[in-house]
XYZ file of C-alpha atoms in Angstrom:
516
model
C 0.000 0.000 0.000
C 2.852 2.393 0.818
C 4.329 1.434 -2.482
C 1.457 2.700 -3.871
C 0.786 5.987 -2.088
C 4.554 6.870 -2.825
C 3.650 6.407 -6.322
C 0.835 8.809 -6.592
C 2.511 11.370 -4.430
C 5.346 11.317 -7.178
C 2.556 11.292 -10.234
C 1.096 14.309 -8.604
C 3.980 16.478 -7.633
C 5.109 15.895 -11.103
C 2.158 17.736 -12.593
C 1.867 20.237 -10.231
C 5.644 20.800 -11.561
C 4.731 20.568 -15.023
C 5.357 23.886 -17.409
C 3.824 22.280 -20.458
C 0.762 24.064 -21.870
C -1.774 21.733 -24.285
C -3.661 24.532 -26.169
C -6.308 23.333 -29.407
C -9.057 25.664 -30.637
C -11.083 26.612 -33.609
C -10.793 29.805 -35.131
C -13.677 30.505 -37.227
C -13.004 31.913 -40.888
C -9.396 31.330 -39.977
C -6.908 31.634 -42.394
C -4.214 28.835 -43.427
C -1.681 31.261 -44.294
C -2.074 32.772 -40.526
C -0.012 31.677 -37.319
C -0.740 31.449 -33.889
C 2.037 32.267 -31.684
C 2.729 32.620 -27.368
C 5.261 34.837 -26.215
C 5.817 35.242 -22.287
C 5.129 38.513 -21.690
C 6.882 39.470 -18.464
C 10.245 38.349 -19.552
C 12.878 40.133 -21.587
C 12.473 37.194 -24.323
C 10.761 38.009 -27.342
C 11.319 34.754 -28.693
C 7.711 32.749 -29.460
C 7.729 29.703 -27.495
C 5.695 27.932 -30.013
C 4.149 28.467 -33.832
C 1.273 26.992 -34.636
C -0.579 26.349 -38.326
C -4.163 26.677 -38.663
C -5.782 23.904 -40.773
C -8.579 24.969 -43.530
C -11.001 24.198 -40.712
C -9.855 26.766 -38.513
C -8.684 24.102 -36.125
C -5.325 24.315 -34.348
C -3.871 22.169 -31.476
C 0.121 22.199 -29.656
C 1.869 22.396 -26.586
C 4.607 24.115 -25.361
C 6.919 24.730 -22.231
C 5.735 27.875 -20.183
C 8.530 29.388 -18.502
C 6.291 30.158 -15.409
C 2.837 31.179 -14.661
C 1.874 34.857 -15.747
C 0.688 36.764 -18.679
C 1.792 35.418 -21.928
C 1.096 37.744 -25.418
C -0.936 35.512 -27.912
C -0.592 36.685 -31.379
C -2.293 36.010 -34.626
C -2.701 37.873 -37.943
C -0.772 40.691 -37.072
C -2.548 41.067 -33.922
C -2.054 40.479 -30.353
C -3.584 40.319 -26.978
C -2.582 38.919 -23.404
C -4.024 35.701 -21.968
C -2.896 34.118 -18.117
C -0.968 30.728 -18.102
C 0.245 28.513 -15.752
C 2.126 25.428 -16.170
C -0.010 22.124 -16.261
C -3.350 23.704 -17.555
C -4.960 22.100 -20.817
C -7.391 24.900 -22.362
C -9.598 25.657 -25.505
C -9.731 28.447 -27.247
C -12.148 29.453 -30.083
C -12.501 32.920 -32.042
C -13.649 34.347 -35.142
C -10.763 35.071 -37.765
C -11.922 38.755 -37.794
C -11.584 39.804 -34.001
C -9.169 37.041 -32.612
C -7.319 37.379 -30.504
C -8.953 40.553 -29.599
C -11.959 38.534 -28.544
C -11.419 34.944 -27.729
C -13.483 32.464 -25.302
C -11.437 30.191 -23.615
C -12.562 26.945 -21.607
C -10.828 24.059 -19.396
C -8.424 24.751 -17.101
C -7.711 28.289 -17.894
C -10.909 29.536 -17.938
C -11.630 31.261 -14.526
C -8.475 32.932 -14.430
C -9.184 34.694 -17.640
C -12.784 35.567 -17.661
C -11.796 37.548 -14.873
C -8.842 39.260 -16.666
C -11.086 40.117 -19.555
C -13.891 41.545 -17.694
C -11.506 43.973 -15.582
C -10.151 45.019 -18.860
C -13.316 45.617 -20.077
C -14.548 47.863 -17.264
C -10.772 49.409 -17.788
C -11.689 50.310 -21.163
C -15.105 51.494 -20.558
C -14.022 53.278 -17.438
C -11.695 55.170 -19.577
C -13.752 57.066 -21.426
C -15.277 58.718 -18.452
C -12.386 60.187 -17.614
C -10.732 62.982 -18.962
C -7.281 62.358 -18.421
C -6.029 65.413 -20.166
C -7.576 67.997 -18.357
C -6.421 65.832 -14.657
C -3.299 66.087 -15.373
C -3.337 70.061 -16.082
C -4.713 70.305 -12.390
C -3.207 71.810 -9.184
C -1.613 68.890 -7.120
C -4.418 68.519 -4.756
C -6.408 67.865 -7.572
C -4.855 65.836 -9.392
C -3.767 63.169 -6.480
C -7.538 63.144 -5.011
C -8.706 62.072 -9.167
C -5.978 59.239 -9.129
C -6.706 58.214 -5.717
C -10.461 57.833 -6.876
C -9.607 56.142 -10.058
C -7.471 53.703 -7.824
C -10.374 53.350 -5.725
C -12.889 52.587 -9.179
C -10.964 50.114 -10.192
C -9.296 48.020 -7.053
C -13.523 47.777 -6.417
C -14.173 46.215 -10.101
C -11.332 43.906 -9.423
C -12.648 42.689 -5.942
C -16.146 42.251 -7.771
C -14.781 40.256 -10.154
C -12.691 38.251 -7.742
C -16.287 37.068 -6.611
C -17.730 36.615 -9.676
C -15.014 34.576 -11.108
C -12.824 33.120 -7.977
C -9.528 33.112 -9.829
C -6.084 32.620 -8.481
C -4.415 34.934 -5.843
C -1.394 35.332 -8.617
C -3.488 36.872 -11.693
C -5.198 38.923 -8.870
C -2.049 40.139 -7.524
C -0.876 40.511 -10.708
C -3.781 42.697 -12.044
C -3.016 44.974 -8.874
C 0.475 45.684 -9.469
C -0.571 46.053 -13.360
C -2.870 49.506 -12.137
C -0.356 50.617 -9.723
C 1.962 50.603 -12.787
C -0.663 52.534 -14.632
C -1.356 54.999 -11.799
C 2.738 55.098 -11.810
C 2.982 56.249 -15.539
C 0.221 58.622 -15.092
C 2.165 60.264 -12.245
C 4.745 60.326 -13.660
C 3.287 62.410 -16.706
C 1.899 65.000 -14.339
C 5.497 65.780 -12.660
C 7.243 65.835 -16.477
C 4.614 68.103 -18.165
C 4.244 70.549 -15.487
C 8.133 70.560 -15.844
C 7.795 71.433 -19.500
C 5.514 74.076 -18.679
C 7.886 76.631 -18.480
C 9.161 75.610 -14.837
C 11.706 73.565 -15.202
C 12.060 73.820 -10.894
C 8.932 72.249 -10.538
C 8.673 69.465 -7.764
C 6.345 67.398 -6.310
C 5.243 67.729 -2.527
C 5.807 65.050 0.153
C 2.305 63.338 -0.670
C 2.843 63.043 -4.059
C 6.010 61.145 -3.462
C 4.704 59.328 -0.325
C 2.099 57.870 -3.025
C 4.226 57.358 -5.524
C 5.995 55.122 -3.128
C 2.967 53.795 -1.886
C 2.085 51.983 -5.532
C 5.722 50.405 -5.842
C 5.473 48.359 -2.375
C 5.467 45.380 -4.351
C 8.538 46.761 -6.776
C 10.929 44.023 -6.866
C 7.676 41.927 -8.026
C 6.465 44.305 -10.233
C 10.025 44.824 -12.229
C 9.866 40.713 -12.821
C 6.467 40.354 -13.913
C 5.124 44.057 -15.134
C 7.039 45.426 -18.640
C 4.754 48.127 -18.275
C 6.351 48.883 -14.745
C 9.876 48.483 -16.269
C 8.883 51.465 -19.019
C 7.949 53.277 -15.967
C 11.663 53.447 -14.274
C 12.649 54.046 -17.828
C 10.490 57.206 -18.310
C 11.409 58.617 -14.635
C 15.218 58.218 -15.342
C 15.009 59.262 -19.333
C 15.910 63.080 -18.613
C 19.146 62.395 -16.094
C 19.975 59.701 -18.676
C 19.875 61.787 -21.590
C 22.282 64.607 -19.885
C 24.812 61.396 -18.866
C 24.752 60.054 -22.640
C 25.530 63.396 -24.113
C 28.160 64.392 -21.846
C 29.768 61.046 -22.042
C 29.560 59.654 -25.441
C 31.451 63.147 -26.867
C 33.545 61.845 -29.180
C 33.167 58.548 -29.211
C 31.413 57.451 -32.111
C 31.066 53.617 -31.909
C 29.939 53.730 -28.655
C 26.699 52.053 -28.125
C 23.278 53.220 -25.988
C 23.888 49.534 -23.728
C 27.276 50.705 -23.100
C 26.061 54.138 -21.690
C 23.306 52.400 -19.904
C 25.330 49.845 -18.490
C 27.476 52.669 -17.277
C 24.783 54.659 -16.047
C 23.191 52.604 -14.023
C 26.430 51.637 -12.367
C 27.472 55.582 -11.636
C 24.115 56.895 -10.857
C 21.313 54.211 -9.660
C 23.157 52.871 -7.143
C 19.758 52.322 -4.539
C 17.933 50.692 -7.934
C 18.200 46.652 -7.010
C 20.601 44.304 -8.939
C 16.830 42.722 -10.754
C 16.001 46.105 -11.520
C 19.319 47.269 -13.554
C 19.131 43.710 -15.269
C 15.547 43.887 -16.638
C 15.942 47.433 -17.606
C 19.302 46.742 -19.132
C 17.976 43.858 -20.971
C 15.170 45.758 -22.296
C 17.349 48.891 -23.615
C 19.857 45.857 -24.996
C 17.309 44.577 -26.814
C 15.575 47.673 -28.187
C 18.864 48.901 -29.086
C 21.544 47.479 -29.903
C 19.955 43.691 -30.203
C 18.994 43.614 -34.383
C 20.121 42.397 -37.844
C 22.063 45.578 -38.833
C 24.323 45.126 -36.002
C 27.701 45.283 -36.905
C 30.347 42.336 -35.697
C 31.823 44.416 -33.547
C 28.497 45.727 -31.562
C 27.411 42.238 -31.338
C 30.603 41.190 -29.406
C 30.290 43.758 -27.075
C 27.065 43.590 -26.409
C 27.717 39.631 -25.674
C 30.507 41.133 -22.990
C 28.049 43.249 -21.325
C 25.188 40.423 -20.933
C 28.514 38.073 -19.598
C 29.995 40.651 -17.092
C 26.785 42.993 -16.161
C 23.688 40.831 -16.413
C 23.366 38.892 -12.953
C 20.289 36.657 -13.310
C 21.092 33.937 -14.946
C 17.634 33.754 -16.598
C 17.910 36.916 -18.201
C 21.169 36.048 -19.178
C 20.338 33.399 -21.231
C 17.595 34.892 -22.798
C 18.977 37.550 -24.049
C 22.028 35.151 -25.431
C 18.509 33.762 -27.184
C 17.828 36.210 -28.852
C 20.778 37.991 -29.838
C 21.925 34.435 -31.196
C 18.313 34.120 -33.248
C 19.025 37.851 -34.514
C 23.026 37.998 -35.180
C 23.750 34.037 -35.722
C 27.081 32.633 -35.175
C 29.613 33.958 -35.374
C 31.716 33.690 -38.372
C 34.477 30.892 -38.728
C 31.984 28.709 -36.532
C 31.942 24.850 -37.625
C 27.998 25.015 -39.355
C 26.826 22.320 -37.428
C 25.466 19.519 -38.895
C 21.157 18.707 -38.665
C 18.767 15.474 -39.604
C 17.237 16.510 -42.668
C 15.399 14.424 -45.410
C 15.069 14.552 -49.207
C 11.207 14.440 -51.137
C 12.017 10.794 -51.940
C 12.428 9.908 -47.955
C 16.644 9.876 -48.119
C 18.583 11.566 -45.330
C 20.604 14.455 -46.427
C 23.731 15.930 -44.384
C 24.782 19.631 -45.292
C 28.636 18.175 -44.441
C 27.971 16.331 -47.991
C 28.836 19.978 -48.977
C 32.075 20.339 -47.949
C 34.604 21.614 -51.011
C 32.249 23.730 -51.874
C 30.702 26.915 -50.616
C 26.666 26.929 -50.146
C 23.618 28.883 -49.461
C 21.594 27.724 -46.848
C 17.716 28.983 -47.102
C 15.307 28.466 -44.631
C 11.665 29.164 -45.876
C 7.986 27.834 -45.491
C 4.536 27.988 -47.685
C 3.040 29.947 -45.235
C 5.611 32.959 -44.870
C 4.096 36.031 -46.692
C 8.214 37.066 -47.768
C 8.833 33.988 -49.936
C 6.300 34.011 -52.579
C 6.648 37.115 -55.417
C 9.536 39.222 -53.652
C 11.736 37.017 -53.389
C 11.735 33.741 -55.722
C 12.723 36.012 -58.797
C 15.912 37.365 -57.332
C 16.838 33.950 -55.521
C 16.830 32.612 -59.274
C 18.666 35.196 -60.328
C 21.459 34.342 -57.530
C 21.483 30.773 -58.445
C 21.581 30.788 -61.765
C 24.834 33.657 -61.357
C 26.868 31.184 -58.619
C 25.461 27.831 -58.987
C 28.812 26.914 -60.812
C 30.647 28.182 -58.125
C 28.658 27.248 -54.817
C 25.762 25.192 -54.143
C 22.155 25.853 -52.741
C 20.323 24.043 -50.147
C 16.853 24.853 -49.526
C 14.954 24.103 -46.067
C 11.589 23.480 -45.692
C 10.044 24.206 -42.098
C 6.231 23.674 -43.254
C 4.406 21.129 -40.550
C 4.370 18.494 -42.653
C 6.096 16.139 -45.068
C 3.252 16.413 -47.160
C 3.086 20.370 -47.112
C 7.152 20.709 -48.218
C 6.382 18.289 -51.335
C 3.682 21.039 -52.202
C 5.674 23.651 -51.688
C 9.224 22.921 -52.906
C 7.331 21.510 -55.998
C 5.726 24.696 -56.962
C 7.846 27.385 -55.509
C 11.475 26.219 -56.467
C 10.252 24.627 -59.491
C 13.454 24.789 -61.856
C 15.819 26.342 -59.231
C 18.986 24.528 -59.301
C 19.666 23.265 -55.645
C 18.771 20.508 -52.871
C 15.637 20.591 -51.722
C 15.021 19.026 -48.179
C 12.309 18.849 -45.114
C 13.145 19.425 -41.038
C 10.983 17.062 -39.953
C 9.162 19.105 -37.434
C 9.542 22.312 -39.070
C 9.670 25.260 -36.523
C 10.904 22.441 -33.567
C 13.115 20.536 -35.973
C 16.293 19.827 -34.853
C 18.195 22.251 -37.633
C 15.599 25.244 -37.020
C 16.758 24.684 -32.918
C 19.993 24.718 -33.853
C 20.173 27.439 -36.263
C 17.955 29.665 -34.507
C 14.752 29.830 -36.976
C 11.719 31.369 -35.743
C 8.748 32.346 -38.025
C 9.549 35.899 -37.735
C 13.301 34.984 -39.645
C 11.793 33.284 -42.487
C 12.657 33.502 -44.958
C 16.295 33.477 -43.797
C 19.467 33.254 -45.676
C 23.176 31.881 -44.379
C 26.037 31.469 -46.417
C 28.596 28.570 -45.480
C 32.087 28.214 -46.621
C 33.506 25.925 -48.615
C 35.461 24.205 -45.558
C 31.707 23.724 -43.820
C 32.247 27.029 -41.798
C 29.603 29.600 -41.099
C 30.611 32.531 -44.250
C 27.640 35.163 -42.921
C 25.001 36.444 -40.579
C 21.904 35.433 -41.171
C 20.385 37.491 -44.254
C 16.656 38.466 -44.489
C 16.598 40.252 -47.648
C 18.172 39.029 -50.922
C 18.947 42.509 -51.842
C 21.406 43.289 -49.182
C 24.425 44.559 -50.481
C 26.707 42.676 -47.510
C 25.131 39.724 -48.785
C 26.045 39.913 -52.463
C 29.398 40.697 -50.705
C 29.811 37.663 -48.906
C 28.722 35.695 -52.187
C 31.330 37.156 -54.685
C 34.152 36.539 -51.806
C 33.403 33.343 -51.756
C 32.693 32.300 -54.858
C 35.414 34.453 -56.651
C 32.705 35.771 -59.264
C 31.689 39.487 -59.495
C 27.503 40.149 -59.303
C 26.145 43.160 -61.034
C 25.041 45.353 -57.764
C 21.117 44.938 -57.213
C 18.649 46.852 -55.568
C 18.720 46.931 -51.941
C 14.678 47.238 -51.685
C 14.254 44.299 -54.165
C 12.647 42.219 -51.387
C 10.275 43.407 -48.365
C 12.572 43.426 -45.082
C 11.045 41.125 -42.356
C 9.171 42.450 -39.623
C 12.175 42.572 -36.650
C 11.635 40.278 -33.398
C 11.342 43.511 -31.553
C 7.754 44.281 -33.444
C 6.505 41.321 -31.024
C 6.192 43.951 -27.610
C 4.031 42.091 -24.803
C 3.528 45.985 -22.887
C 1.933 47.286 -25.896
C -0.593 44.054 -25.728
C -1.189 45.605 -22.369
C -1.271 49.133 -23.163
C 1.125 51.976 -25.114
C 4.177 52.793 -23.393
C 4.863 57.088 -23.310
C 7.285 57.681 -25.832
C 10.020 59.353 -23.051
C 9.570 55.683 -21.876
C 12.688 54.795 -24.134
C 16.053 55.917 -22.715
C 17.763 54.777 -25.433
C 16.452 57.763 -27.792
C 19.845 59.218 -26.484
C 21.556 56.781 -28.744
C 24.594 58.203 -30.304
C 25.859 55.642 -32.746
């Protein structure tokens, strides 16, 4: 019997430990071509944690590992909105192709936690409209604090109606709390800087405006984990001293970059501002900054140094090695590393059978908008120039076997090259390894002819680096092309969980100092 119990106590303590997520739904009118994508929202990751097809039906069904429980951005069409996870739950979620994810329903295990979320942002947005922020914050101090203080009041009530109505978890409740206080915090925050503008740049606060101001961040080393919207807050309050340090210390220096000030900055003059503090909002002006496919070599490696030396949390650390690796690639003179890929006619193909000879490697799939009209003219164009120097291997990352036979057949029709499948597209061992999400595709990476990574990654056929890279290789001279002969992809950054919440103020950004 003890055998037994001892059993079951392990079987349940492993699900309660669980981080997978089972998600299926029907999206009604729901296009094909479309993705559905989750992003965790209160980490400095951008990267989506899974990419799911839609079937003609409008059906869709995955899993994925959630990080932790908390507000994760679910996107889809070019649209997003925020939805509450937690690790374990199995949940359903249906919408109509013209509204979702806008409007969803959601059932199973999910359920409570979010028809609670989306009623108190519905009285949010309703409640908005009755009040006229403008003309608030253009009051006397008095005034203004007692019109917060009630709109705190408004609200905190809505939420504790809702708690009854819906008996969600204490975490999505907490969470919801600290989410207004970072509102309030942003609002306040606006009232000190525009009575600043106002022609009096002396302008300060009293001792109850600051006494409130700390009231709301009680809860601050919580709120900097799990609120981005808190985290554009500090940002905002510290833009104007940041902006002085930048100019006065990046005189002269021209390569410097807006992480290295930061990183500085924060060391020389936010010394009270907690170790978690300086690495989420370090992280976040990293990756707004300096994080992106025009980086240059030399920005990349020392923004690498910075995450290494001044980036404590080891979570945040190797996020943000995540995504500068998805974004930048390796680095070059890196052995390509070799993936299980498979040809149409079910034989395994290894890119090392390329060795002697330079390659392109091209990552695409049917249902990325980038690799139908824009850019199969020019890659034939590029082919048909070097295919006697270098050869050209394209990769499929559809969902299916079935789906890359359709494709390859009627897109690279007459292409000269090697056409092959990652079984598993987006989770296939060579997308993991290469660092292929859906926002990269499609994606270009030029190998040498000893099997050694040549390039970045490329996004746009018409770069001029890339035709660069090519000729150097290959020992052949391309006529120059034009640079705009292929839409760019939409960046990783586009993908911003705060503005699923709500829009940031633009002084929210200290790194609109940057000087490179």
């Amino acid at each position: 019997m003890k055998k037994y119990l001892l059993l079951f106590i392990i079987a349940v303590f492993a699900m309660s430990c669980s981080k997978k997520v089972e998600v299926k739904g029907k999206i009604t009118g729901g296009s094909p071509l479309e993705r559905i994508e989750f992003i965790e929202a209160s980490g400095v990751a951008t990267l989506p944690l899974i990419n799911m097809g839609v079937n003609k039906d409008g059906t869709f069904a995955g899993s994925f590992e959630a990080p932790k429980s908390g507000m994760y951005v679910m996107s889809y069409g070019g649209k997003q909105n925020l939805i509450y996870l937690k690790g374990g739950q199995k949940l359903e979620i249906s919408g109509n192709g013209m509204t979702f994810p806008s409007e969803y329903v959601i059932t199973g295990d999910a359920k409570n936690n979010n028809d609670f979320f989306t009623a108190t942002q519905k009285y949010l947005t309703n409640y908005a409209q009755t009040v006229n922020m403008n003309e608030l914050l253009m009051k006397d101090e008095k005034t203004f604090l007692k019109g917060i203080e009630k709109v705190q009041a408004d609200v905190n009530k809505n939420i504790e109606e809702n708690v009854k109505k819906f008996n969600p978890d204490d975490e999505i409740v907490k969470w919801k709390k600290n989410d207004l206080a970072s509102t309030l915090l942003t609002i306040l925050n606006q009232y000190d800087m525009s009575h600043k503008q106002m022609g009096n740049p002396s302008f300060k606060v009293t001792k109850a405006f600051t006494d409130f101001e700390n009231k709301l961040q009680e809860n601050k080393e919580v709120m900097v984990k799990e609120n981005p919207y808190y985290r554009q807050y500090l940002l905002a309050k510290m833009s104007p001293d940041f902006q002085k340090y930048a100019q006065a210390n990046s005189a002269g220096k021209t390569d410097i970059t807006t992480s290295e000030l930061f990183s500085e900055y924060l060391k020389k003059n936010q010394k009270d501002l907690s170790q978690t503090a300086k690495d989420y909002l370090l992280a976040f002006v990293m990756a707004q900054s300096d994080i992106h496919p025009g980086s240059p070599e030399k920005t990349t490696e020392k923004i690498k140094k910075i995450i290494d030396t001044d980036i404590k949390d080891a979570g945040i650390k190797e996020d943000l090695k995540k995504i500068q690796f998805a974004i930048n690639g390796f680095k070059i003179g890196e052995q390509a590393p070799e993936a299980a890929l498979v040809k149409a006619d079910g034989k395994s193909y290894n890119l090392s059978d390329n060795k002697g000879k330079p390659y392109l490697l091209t990552f695409y799939a049917s249902w990325n908008p980038y690799i139908g009209e824009a850019t199969i003219p020019v890659l034939k164009e590029i082919v048909n120039f070097y295919k006697s120097k270098m050869n050209f291997v394209f990769v499929n990352v559809d969902d299916t076997k079935e789906q890359f036979t359709k494709t390859s057949n009627s897109l690279l029709k007459g292409i000269n090259g090697v056409n092959v499948y990652a079984d598993g597209g987006l989770n296939s061992d060579i997308a993991k390894k290469y660092g292929v999400y859906g926002f990269k595709l499609p994606c270009f990476v030029i190998v040498d002819k000893d099997g050694k990574i040549a390039s970045k990654p490329f996004f746009n056929l018409g770069d001029p680096e890339l035709v660069t890279v090519l000729d150097k290789q290959t020992g052949l001279s391309a006529p120059k092309v034009n640079p705009n002969v292929q839409l760019q992809q939409p960046g990783m950054m586009e993908v911003d969980p705060a503005a699923a919440q709500q829009q940031a103020p633009a002084q929210a950004n200290p790194q609109s100092a940057q000087t490179k």
